[in-house]
mmCIF file of C-alpha atoms in Angstrom:
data_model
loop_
_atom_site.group_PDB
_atom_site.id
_atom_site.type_symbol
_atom_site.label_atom_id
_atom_site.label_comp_id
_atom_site.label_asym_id
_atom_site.label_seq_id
_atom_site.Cartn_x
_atom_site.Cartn_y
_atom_site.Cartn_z
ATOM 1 C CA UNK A 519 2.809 -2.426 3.288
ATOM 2 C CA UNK A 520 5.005 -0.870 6.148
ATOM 3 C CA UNK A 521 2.929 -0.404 9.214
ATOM 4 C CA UNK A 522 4.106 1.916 12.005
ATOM 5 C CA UNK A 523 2.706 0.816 15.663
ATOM 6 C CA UNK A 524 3.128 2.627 18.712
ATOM 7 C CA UNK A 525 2.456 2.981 22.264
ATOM 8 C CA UNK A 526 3.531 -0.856 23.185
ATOM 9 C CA UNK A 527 4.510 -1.374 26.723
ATOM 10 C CA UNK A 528 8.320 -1.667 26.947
ATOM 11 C CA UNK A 529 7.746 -5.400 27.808
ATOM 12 C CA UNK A 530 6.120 -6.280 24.712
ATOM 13 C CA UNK A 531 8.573 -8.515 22.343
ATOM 14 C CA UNK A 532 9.161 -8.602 18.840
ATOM 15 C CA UNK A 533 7.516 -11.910 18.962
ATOM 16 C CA UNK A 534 4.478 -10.814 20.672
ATOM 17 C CA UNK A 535 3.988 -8.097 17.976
ATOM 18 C CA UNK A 536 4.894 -10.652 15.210
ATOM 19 C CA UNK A 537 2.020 -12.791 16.527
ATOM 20 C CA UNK A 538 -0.580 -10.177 16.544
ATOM 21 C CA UNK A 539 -0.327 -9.241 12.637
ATOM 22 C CA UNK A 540 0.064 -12.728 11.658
ATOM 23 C CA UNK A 541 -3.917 -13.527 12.598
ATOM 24 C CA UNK A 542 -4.774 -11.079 9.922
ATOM 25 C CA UNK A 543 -2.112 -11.738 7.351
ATOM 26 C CA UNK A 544 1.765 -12.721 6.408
ATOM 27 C CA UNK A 545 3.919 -11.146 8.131
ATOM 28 C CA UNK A 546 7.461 -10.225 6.004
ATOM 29 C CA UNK A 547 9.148 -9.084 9.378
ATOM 30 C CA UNK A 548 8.558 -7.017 12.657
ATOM 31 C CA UNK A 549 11.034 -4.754 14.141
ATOM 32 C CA UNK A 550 10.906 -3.107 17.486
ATOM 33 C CA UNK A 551 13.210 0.324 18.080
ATOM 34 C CA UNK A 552 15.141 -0.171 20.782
ATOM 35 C CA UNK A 553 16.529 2.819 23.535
ATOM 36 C CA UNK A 554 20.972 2.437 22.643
ATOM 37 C CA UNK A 555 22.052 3.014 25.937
ATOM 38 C CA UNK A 556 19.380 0.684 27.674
ATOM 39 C CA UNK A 557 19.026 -2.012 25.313
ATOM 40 C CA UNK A 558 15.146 -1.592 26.010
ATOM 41 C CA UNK A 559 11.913 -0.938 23.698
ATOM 42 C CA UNK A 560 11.188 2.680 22.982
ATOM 43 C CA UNK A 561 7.136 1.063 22.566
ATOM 44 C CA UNK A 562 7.279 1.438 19.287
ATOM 45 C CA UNK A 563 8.419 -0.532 16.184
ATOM 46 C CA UNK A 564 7.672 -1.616 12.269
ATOM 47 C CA UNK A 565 5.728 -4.046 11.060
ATOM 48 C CA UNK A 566 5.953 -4.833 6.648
ATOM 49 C CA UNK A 567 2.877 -6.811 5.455
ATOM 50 C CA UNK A 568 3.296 -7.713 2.016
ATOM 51 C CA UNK A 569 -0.249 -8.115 0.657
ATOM 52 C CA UNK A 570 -1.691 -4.600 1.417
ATOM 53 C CA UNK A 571 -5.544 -6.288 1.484
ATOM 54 C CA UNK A 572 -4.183 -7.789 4.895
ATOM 55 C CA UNK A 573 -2.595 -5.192 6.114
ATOM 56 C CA UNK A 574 -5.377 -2.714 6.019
ATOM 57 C CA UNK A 575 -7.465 -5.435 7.561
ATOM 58 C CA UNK A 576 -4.758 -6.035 10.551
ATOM 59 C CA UNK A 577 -4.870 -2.095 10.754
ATOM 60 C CA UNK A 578 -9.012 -1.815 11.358
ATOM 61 C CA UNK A 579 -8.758 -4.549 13.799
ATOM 62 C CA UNK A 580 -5.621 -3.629 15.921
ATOM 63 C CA UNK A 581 -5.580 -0.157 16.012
ATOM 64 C CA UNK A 582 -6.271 1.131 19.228
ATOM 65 C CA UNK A 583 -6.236 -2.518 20.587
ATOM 66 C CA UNK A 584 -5.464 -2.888 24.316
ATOM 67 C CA UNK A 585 -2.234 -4.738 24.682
ATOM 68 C CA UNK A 586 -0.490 -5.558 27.612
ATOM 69 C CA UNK A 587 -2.238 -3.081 29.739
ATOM 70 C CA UNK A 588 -1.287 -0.034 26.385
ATOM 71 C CA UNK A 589 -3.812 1.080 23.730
ATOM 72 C CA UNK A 590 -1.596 0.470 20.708
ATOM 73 C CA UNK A 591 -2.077 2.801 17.778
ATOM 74 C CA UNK A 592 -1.603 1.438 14.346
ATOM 75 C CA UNK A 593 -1.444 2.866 10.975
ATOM 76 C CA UNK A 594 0.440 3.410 7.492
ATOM 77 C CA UNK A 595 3.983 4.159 8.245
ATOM 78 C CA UNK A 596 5.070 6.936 5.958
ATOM 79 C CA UNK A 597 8.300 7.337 3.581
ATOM 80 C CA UNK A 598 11.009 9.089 4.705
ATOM 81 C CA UNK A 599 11.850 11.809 2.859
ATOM 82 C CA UNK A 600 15.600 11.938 1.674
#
């Protein structure tokens, strides 16, 4: 299951994020958007938990989660439509 998460501060790392979802669950991969011209977070990235029982677990408990000073906010991402 593809989770969005926002509202990280710009200092949180891939890794830090990565580490958060694994206590609930596998974690396939985490990726953080970053700003082009800066090379810096925009505080907000992707998470994809495979086994969606963990994932909605990982949701309940990290949604609105104080990280690094930020309330993150995290929830289903949803497909794009193309």
């Amino acid at each position: 299951m593809k989770l969005l998460v926002r509202n990280l501060a710009r200092s949180t790392t891939e890794e830090q994020v990565k580490a958060l979802f694994e206590e609930y669950g596998t974690v396939q991969w985490c990726n953080l958007i970053m700003d082009k011209a800066t090379g810096k977070s925009k505080g907000f990235g992707f998470v994809e938990m495979p086994k969606p029982g963990e994932a909605k677990v990982a949701v309940k408990n990290l949604n609105a989660r104080n990280v690094e000073g930020n309330k993150i906010r995290v929830k289903k991402a949803e497909d794009k439509d193309e």
